[in-house]
Coordinates of C-alpha atoms in Angstrom, one line a residue:
Chain A
M88 CA 0.0 0.0 0.0
P89 CA 1.8 3.2 -1.2
T90 CA 1.7 6.1 1.4
A91 CA 3.1 9.4 1.8
A92 CA 5.5 8.2 4.4
L93 CA 6.7 5.4 2.2
D94 CA 7.6 7.9 -0.5
A95 CA 10.1 9.4 2.0
M96 CA 11.6 6.0 2.9
P97 CA 14.4 5.5 0.3
R98 CA 16.5 8.2 1.9
T99 CA 16.1 6.6 5.3
L100 CA 16.7 3.1 3.8
H101 CA 19.8 4.3 2.2
I102 CA 21.3 5.2 5.5
H103 CA 19.8 2.2 7.1
Q104 CA 21.6 0.0 4.6
R105 CA 25.0 1.7 5.2
L106 CA 24.6 1.2 8.9
L107 CA 23.6 -2.5 8.2
G108 CA 26.7 -2.8 6.1
K109 CA 28.9 -1.6 9.0
N110 CA 26.9 -3.8 11.3
A111 CA 27.7 -6.8 9.3
E112 CA 31.5 -6.0 9.3
I113 CA 31.5 -5.7 13.0
A114 CA 29.5 -8.9 13.4
N115 CA 32.1 -10.7 11.3
R116 CA 34.9 -9.4 13.5
N117 CA 32.9 -10.5 16.6
R118 CA 32.5 -13.9 15.2
E119 CA 36.2 -14.4 14.4
R120 CA 37.1 -13.1 17.9
F121 CA 34.5 -15.5 19.5
H122 CA 35.7 -18.5 17.4
A123 CA 39.4 -17.8 18.4
R124 CA 38.2 -18.5 21.9
R125 CA 36.2 -21.6 20.9
L126 CA 33.1 -20.0 22.1
L127 CA 29.5 -20.9 21.0
T128 CA 27.5 -17.7 20.7
V129 CA 23.7 -17.9 20.9
N130 CA 21.4 -14.9 19.9
I131 CA 17.9 -15.3 21.4
L132 CA 15.0 -13.4 19.8
S133 CA 11.4 -13.3 20.9
S134 CA 8.3 -11.1 21.6
P135 CA 8.3 -9.5 25.1
G136 CA 7.3 -12.1 27.7
S137 CA 7.9 -15.4 25.8
G138 CA 10.2 -16.6 28.4
K139 CA 13.8 -15.9 27.3
T140 CA 15.0 -15.1 30.8
A141 CA 13.2 -18.0 32.4
L142 CA 14.7 -20.4 29.9
L143 CA 18.2 -19.0 30.8
E144 CA 17.5 -19.3 34.4
R145 CA 16.8 -23.1 34.0
L146 CA 20.0 -23.4 31.8
L147 CA 22.0 -22.0 34.7
A148 CA 20.3 -23.9 37.4
D149 CA 20.5 -27.3 35.8
G150 CA 22.0 -27.3 32.3
F151 CA 25.4 -25.7 32.2
A152 CA 28.3 -24.9 34.6
K153 CA 27.6 -21.2 35.5
D154 CA 31.3 -20.3 35.3
R155 CA 31.5 -21.4 31.7
V156 CA 28.5 -19.2 30.6
G157 CA 28.5 -15.4 29.9
I158 CA 25.2 -13.6 29.2
I159 CA 24.7 -10.2 27.5
V160 CA 21.0 -9.0 28.1
G161 CA 19.5 -6.3 25.9
D162 CA 16.5 -4.2 27.2
L163 CA 15.2 -0.7 26.4
A164 CA 15.2 0.0 30.2
T165 CA 15.8 -1.6 33.5
D166 CA 18.4 -4.3 34.6
N167 CA 15.8 -6.6 35.9
D168 CA 16.8 -9.5 33.7
A169 CA 20.5 -9.2 34.4
R170 CA 19.7 -9.2 38.1
R171 CA 17.5 -12.2 37.8
L172 CA 20.3 -14.1 36.0
S173 CA 23.2 -13.0 38.1
R174 CA 21.6 -14.7 41.1
F175 CA 22.8 -18.0 39.4
G176 CA 26.4 -16.9 39.4
P177 CA 27.3 -16.4 35.7
R178 CA 28.9 -13.3 34.3
V179 CA 26.2 -11.0 33.1
I180 CA 26.1 -7.6 31.6
Q181 CA 23.0 -5.6 30.7
V182 CA 22.8 -3.3 27.7
A183 CA 20.2 -0.6 28.0
T184 CA 19.3 0.5 24.5
G185 CA 17.1 3.4 25.3
N186 CA 14.7 3.8 22.4
I187 CA 16.5 1.3 20.1
C188 CA 14.4 -1.8 19.5
H189 CA 17.3 -4.2 18.9
L190 CA 20.9 -4.9 19.8
E191 CA 23.7 -4.2 17.2
A192 CA 27.0 -5.9 16.6
S193 CA 28.9 -2.8 18.1
M194 CA 27.0 -3.1 21.3
I195 CA 27.9 -6.7 21.6
D196 CA 31.6 -5.9 20.7
E197 CA 31.8 -3.4 23.5
A198 CA 29.6 -5.5 26.0
S199 CA 31.7 -8.7 25.3
Q200 CA 34.9 -6.8 26.2
S201 CA 33.4 -5.4 29.3
L202 CA 32.1 -8.9 30.2
G203 CA 35.4 -10.6 29.5
L204 CA 35.5 -13.9 27.7
D205 CA 38.3 -15.9 29.4
G206 CA 37.1 -19.4 30.4
L207 CA 33.8 -19.3 28.8
D208 CA 32.4 -22.0 26.5
L209 CA 29.0 -20.3 25.9
L210 CA 28.0 -16.7 25.3
I211 CA 24.4 -16.0 25.3
I212 CA 22.8 -12.8 24.0
E213 CA 19.3 -12.2 25.3
N214 CA 18.1 -9.7 22.6
V215 CA 15.5 -6.9 23.2
G216 CA 12.0 -8.4 23.3
N217 CA 10.8 -7.7 19.8
L218 CA 9.8 -10.0 17.0
V219 CA 10.8 -7.4 14.2
C220 CA 13.7 -5.2 14.8
P221 CA 16.4 -7.6 15.9
A222 CA 15.9 -9.9 12.9
G223 CA 18.0 -7.7 10.6
Y224 CA 21.1 -7.4 12.8
D225 CA 23.7 -10.1 12.8
L226 CA 25.6 -9.8 16.2
G227 CA 28.4 -12.4 15.3
E228 CA 26.5 -15.3 16.8
D229 CA 26.7 -19.0 15.6
L230 CA 23.2 -19.7 16.4
R231 CA 20.1 -17.8 16.2
V232 CA 17.2 -19.0 18.3
V233 CA 13.6 -17.6 18.0
L234 CA 11.5 -18.3 21.1
V235 CA 7.8 -18.5 20.7
S236 CA 5.4 -19.3 23.6
V237 CA 2.3 -21.5 23.2
T238 CA 0.2 -18.5 24.5
E239 CA 1.1 -16.4 21.5
G240 CA -0.9 -18.3 18.9
E241 CA 0.0 -20.6 16.1
D242 CA 0.3 -17.9 13.4
K243 CA 3.2 -16.0 14.6
P244 CA 5.7 -17.5 12.1
L245 CA 3.5 -16.2 9.3
K246 CA 3.0 -12.9 10.7
Y247 CA 6.7 -12.2 11.7
P248 CA 8.4 -14.0 8.9
S249 CA 11.7 -12.2 8.9
A250 CA 12.6 -13.3 12.5
F251 CA 11.6 -16.9 11.8
K252 CA 13.3 -17.1 8.4
S253 CA 16.6 -16.1 10.2
A254 CA 16.4 -18.8 12.8
H255 CA 18.6 -21.9 13.2
V256 CA 16.2 -23.1 15.9
V257 CA 12.8 -22.3 16.9
V258 CA 12.0 -23.0 20.6
I259 CA 8.4 -23.4 21.5
S260 CA 8.1 -22.3 25.2
K261 CA 5.6 -22.7 28.0
V262 CA 4.3 -26.0 26.8
D263 CA 3.0 -26.6 30.3
L264 CA 0.3 -24.0 29.5
A265 CA -1.0 -25.8 26.3
P266 CA -3.8 -27.7 28.1
H267 CA -5.3 -24.4 29.2
L268 CA -5.4 -22.9 25.8
D269 CA -7.0 -23.8 22.4
F270 CA -3.4 -24.4 21.1
D271 CA -2.6 -26.7 18.2
R272 CA 1.1 -27.5 18.1
A273 CA 1.0 -29.3 14.9
T274 CA -0.3 -26.1 13.3
L275 CA 2.5 -23.9 14.9
E276 CA 5.1 -26.5 13.7
A277 CA 3.6 -26.5 10.1
N278 CA 3.8 -22.7 10.1
V279 CA 7.4 -22.7 11.3
R280 CA 8.3 -25.2 8.6
A281 CA 6.5 -23.2 6.0
V282 CA 8.4 -20.2 6.8
A283 CA 11.6 -21.5 8.1
P284 CA 12.3 -25.0 6.8
Q285 CA 15.9 -24.7 7.8
A286 CA 15.1 -24.4 11.4
A287 CA 15.1 -27.2 14.1
I288 CA 12.1 -27.1 16.4
I289 CA 12.4 -27.9 20.1
A290 CA 9.5 -27.6 22.6
V291 CA 10.1 -26.8 26.2
S292 CA 8.7 -25.8 29.6
A293 CA 11.0 -24.0 31.8
K294 CA 8.6 -24.7 34.6
T295 CA 8.2 -28.4 34.4
G296 CA 11.4 -29.1 32.6
E297 CA 9.8 -30.8 29.6
G298 CA 12.0 -30.9 26.6
L299 CA 15.0 -29.2 28.3
P300 CA 17.3 -32.2 27.9
G301 CA 16.9 -32.0 24.1
W302 CA 17.6 -28.3 24.2
Y303 CA 20.8 -28.7 26.3
S304 CA 21.9 -31.5 23.9
F305 CA 21.4 -29.3 20.9
L306 CA 23.5 -26.6 22.5
R307 CA 26.4 -29.0 23.5
D308 CA 26.3 -30.6 20.1
R309 CA 26.7 -27.1 18.5
R310 CA 29.4 -26.1 20.9
A311 CA 31.3 -29.4 19.9
H312 CA 31.1 -28.3 16.3
V313 CA 32.8 -25.0 17.2
V314 CA 35.5 -26.7 19.0
E315 CA 36.1 -29.2 16.2
R316 CA 36.3 -26.3 13.6
T317 CA 39.0 -24.4 15.5
Chain B
M248 CA 26.6 2.6 26.9
P249 CA 28.3 4.5 24.0
T250 CA 28.9 2.4 21.0
A251 CA 30.1 3.1 17.4
A252 CA 26.6 2.6 16.1
L253 CA 25.2 5.2 18.6
D254 CA 27.8 7.8 17.2
A255 CA 26.3 7.4 13.9
M256 CA 22.8 7.9 15.3
P257 CA 22.3 11.7 15.2
R258 CA 22.1 11.7 11.4
T259 CA 19.4 9.0 11.4
L260 CA 17.6 10.7 14.2
H261 CA 17.5 14.0 12.4
I262 CA 15.6 12.4 9.5
H263 CA 13.5 10.3 11.9
Q264 CA 12.5 13.6 13.6
R265 CA 11.4 15.2 10.4
L266 CA 9.4 12.1 9.5
L267 CA 7.9 12.2 13.0
G268 CA 6.9 15.9 12.5
K269 CA 5.2 15.1 9.2
N270 CA 3.5 12.1 10.9
A271 CA 2.1 14.4 13.6
E272 CA 0.7 16.8 11.0
I273 CA -1.1 14.0 9.3
A274 CA -2.2 12.5 12.6
N275 CA -3.8 15.9 13.5
R276 CA -5.6 16.1 10.1
N277 CA -6.9 12.5 10.7
R278 CA -8.3 13.4 14.1
E279 CA -10.1 16.4 12.7
R280 CA -11.6 14.3 10.0
F281 CA -12.6 11.6 12.5
H282 CA -14.1 14.1 14.9
A283 CA -16.2 15.7 12.2
R284 CA -17.9 12.4 11.8
R285 CA -18.3 12.0 15.6
L286 CA -16.0 8.8 15.5
L287 CA -14.3 7.5 18.4
T288 CA -10.9 6.2 17.2
V289 CA -9.0 3.7 19.2
N290 CA -5.4 2.7 18.6
I291 CA -4.5 -0.8 20.2
L292 CA -0.8 -1.6 20.9
S293 CA 0.7 -4.8 22.3
S294 CA 3.3 -7.4 21.9
P295 CA 2.6 -10.2 19.4
G296 CA 0.1 -12.6 20.8
S297 CA -1.3 -10.6 23.7
G298 CA -4.8 -11.1 22.3
K299 CA -5.7 -7.9 20.3
T300 CA -7.6 -9.9 17.8
A301 CA -9.4 -12.0 20.3
L302 CA -10.5 -9.0 22.2
L303 CA -11.8 -7.4 19.0
E304 CA -13.7 -10.7 18.0
R305 CA -15.5 -10.5 21.4
L306 CA -16.2 -6.8 21.0
L307 CA -17.9 -7.6 17.7
A308 CA -19.6 -10.8 18.8
D309 CA -21.2 -9.3 22.0
G310 CA -20.2 -5.6 22.6
F311 CA -21.0 -3.4 19.7
A312 CA -23.2 -3.3 16.7
K313 CA -20.9 -4.6 13.9
D314 CA -22.2 -2.2 11.3
R315 CA -21.1 0.8 13.5
V316 CA -17.5 -0.5 13.8
G317 CA -14.7 -0.1 11.4
I318 CA -11.3 -1.8 11.9
I319 CA -7.9 -1.2 10.4
V320 CA -5.4 -4.0 11.1
G321 CA -1.7 -3.6 10.7
D322 CA 0.7 -6.5 10.2
L323 CA 4.1 -7.1 8.6
A324 CA 2.5 -9.9 6.5
T325 CA -0.7 -12.0 6.0
D326 CA -4.3 -10.8 6.3
N327 CA -5.1 -13.6 8.9
D328 CA -6.4 -11.0 11.4
A329 CA -8.6 -9.1 9.0
R330 CA -10.1 -12.5 7.9
R331 CA -10.7 -13.5 11.5
L332 CA -12.4 -10.2 12.2
S333 CA -14.4 -10.0 8.9
R334 CA -16.3 -13.1 9.8
F335 CA -18.2 -11.0 12.3
G336 CA -19.4 -8.6 9.6
P337 CA -17.7 -5.2 10.3
R338 CA -15.8 -3.2 7.7
V339 CA -12.2 -4.3 7.9
I340 CA -9.0 -3.5 6.1
Q341 CA -5.6 -4.9 6.4
V342 CA -2.4 -2.9 6.0
A343 CA 0.6 -5.0 5.2
T344 CA 3.6 -3.0 6.4
G345 CA 6.4 -5.3 5.0
N346 CA 9.4 -4.7 7.2
I347 CA 7.9 -1.6 9.0
C348 CA 7.4 -2.4 12.6
H349 CA 4.5 0.2 13.2
L350 CA 1.6 1.9 11.5
E351 CA 1.9 5.6 10.5
A352 CA -0.6 8.4 10.2
S353 CA -0.4 8.4 6.5
M354 CA -1.2 4.7 6.3
I355 CA -4.3 5.3 8.4
D356 CA -5.3 8.3 6.3
E357 CA -5.3 6.1 3.2
A358 CA -6.7 3.0 4.9
S359 CA -9.6 5.0 6.4
Q360 CA -10.5 6.4 3.0
S361 CA -10.4 3.0 1.5
L362 CA -12.6 1.6 4.4
G363 CA -15.1 4.2 4.3
L364 CA -16.3 6.0 7.5
D365 CA -20.0 6.7 6.6
G366 CA -22.2 5.4 9.5
L367 CA -19.5 4.4 11.9
D368 CA -19.3 5.3 15.6
L369 CA -16.1 3.5 16.4
L370 CA -12.9 3.1 14.4
I371 CA -10.5 0.6 15.8
I372 CA -6.8 0.4 14.8
E373 CA -5.1 -2.9 15.6
N374 CA -1.4 -1.8 15.3
V375 CA 1.5 -4.1 14.5
G376 CA 2.3 -6.5 17.3
N377 CA 5.3 -4.7 18.8
L378 CA 5.8 -3.0 22.2
V379 CA 8.4 -0.5 21.0
C380 CA 8.0 0.9 17.4
P381 CA 4.3 2.0 17.5
A382 CA 4.6 4.0 20.6
G383 CA 6.2 7.1 18.8
Y384 CA 3.5 7.3 16.1
D385 CA 0.4 9.2 16.7
L386 CA -2.3 8.0 14.3
G387 CA -4.9 10.5 15.0
E388 CA -6.7 8.3 17.6
D389 CA -8.6 9.6 20.6
L390 CA -7.7 6.7 22.8
R391 CA -4.4 4.7 23.1
V392 CA -4.9 1.2 24.5
V393 CA -1.9 -0.9 25.6
L394 CA -2.8 -4.6 26.0
V395 CA -0.6 -6.7 28.2
S396 CA -1.4 -10.4 28.8
V397 CA -0.9 -12.1 32.2
T398 CA 1.5 -14.6 30.5
E399 CA 4.0 -11.9 29.7
G400 CA 5.1 -11.2 33.3
E401 CA 4.6 -8.3 35.6
D402 CA 7.7 -6.3 34.5
K403 CA 6.6 -5.3 31.1
P404 CA 5.7 -1.7 32.0
L405 CA 9.0 -1.1 33.4
K406 CA 10.9 -2.7 30.4
Y407 CA 8.8 -1.0 27.7
P408 CA 8.1 2.3 29.2
S409 CA 7.5 4.4 26.1
A410 CA 4.5 2.3 25.1
F411 CA 2.9 2.4 28.5
K412 CA 3.6 6.1 29.2
S413 CA 1.7 6.8 26.0
A414 CA -1.4 4.8 27.0
H415 CA -4.9 6.1 28.0
V416 CA -5.9 2.7 29.2
V417 CA -4.0 -0.4 29.9
V418 CA -6.0 -3.6 29.3
I419 CA -4.7 -6.7 31.2
S420 CA -5.7 -9.7 29.0
K421 CA -6.0 -13.4 29.4
V422 CA -6.8 -13.2 33.1
D423 CA -8.4 -16.7 32.8
L424 CA -4.8 -18.1 32.7
A425 CA -3.7 -16.4 35.9
P426 CA -4.4 -19.5 38.1
H427 CA -1.9 -21.5 36.0
L428 CA 0.9 -19.0 36.3
D429 CA 3.0 -17.4 39.1
F430 CA 1.2 -14.0 38.2
D431 CA 0.9 -11.3 40.7
R432 CA -1.8 -8.8 39.4
A433 CA -1.1 -6.3 42.2
T434 CA 2.6 -6.0 41.1
L435 CA 1.7 -5.6 37.5
E436 CA -0.8 -2.9 38.3
A437 CA 1.7 -1.2 40.6
N438 CA 4.3 -1.3 37.7
V439 CA 1.6 0.2 35.4
R440 CA 0.9 3.0 37.9
A441 CA 4.6 3.7 38.3
V442 CA 5.2 4.3 34.6
A443 CA 1.8 5.3 33.5
P444 CA -0.1 7.0 36.4
Q445 CA -2.5 8.6 33.7
A446 CA -3.7 5.3 32.5
A447 CA -7.0 3.5 33.5
I448 CA -6.4 -0.2 34.1
I449 CA -9.1 -2.8 33.0
A450 CA -8.6 -6.6 33.4
V451 CA -10.4 -8.9 31.0
S452 CA -10.7 -12.4 29.6
A453 CA -11.8 -12.6 26.0
K454 CA -12.3 -16.3 26.7
T455 CA -14.5 -16.2 29.8
G456 CA -15.8 -12.6 29.3
E457 CA -14.5 -11.5 32.7
G458 CA -14.2 -7.7 32.8
L459 CA -15.6 -7.1 29.3
P460 CA -18.7 -5.1 30.5
G461 CA -16.3 -2.7 32.2
W462 CA -14.3 -2.5 29.0
Y463 CA -17.3 -1.8 26.8
S464 CA -18.7 0.9 29.3
F465 CA -15.3 2.6 29.0
L466 CA -15.5 2.7 25.3
R467 CA -19.2 3.9 25.2
D468 CA -18.3 6.5 27.7
R469 CA -15.4 7.9 25.5
R470 CA -17.6 7.7 22.5
A471 CA -20.1 9.8 24.3
H472 CA -17.5 12.4 25.0
V473 CA -16.6 12.7 21.4
V474 CA -20.2 13.1 20.5
E475 CA -20.8 15.9 23.2
R476 CA -17.7 17.7 22.0
T477 CA -18.9 18.0 18.4

């Protein structure tokens, strides 16, 4: 639908594309730096409230040695999530983005240097809760995870295709709530496959623990690939 | 936290502010046009999957005469929501925004002219599912509603302050699910009041109908104000 505002877009897009080009450069530098340290880097995207932080709390509580995990958390405001996660003992840093609705590679460059990467196996980036903006920004990760909770509805992959198309793995969260909803998991999975045939699908509940062993195996397997390659 | 990307921001912001200035002009024109027709215009913002469409389905099913309601639905992709709503008989138009994470006043100008406003009392705009981008764009509405579901967690007003600060009313949705969650409604309401003391708070379930009479009364009351004023 053509609109007056869209007529004005090419100029913005031009600058946006230049910024994205610069972002891709920094992301590639980040990735080289992370690989030199045999780090697996994971970028987690989702809507607000899909359970990114809860999933990481479980990972720290029962999945991975806390002293081998570093976490960078992005939010517009507050350091609530960093405080929630730091109770479990890992290295955590919060990036407050103000009005920017995504993390950028340069923020990860700086945050990872502040965090310190010595002795880490796994660097997890919890992106700003947003199913649109973060999709276009490579941060230098090995693995992009899109989290979608059963409460959000089966149609989300179709309605937010850019995020899902960029995912290596789609994690369906809060499956413990499915019995209380009119939720059809087969439909959600079919919609994921339609938009993102490349993505693995893992269904979990951070509350009951359902599906978490598969999620941890997946991460350990990907970390082993990074180690082999270096 | 200063970063290389932020150094490059002022240029983008300059253009962004000019675009926002143009948006505000068009929004004011929209509002005048809507008031001349004694229309109450409502702009609904939320995360993906908070239940905007379900709330509107109930409103059409049992709250308002379908032939007095017009709906403009924004999504990046698909016309799923417009199709869901059109089963109830109102005038509906879908705006596909592509990669733009919000609706703009110019899109509402054009969409409302395509929709046709004759005979309507209520024009509802279901914005793109995003708790960040739409907050900065006045569309010419009388009433801005931010919807937040009980499954998203109590901290969302603190983490996405710009959206909540701009709200006239915060609707807490899916309250039927609260017994299955570790959800503390008093904490969510306190967080809403801390960030958005101006906002009315209404808690509803589109599934059980809880709270809907209050929501409908609120809308009817606001519509009466528009009529009085013209």
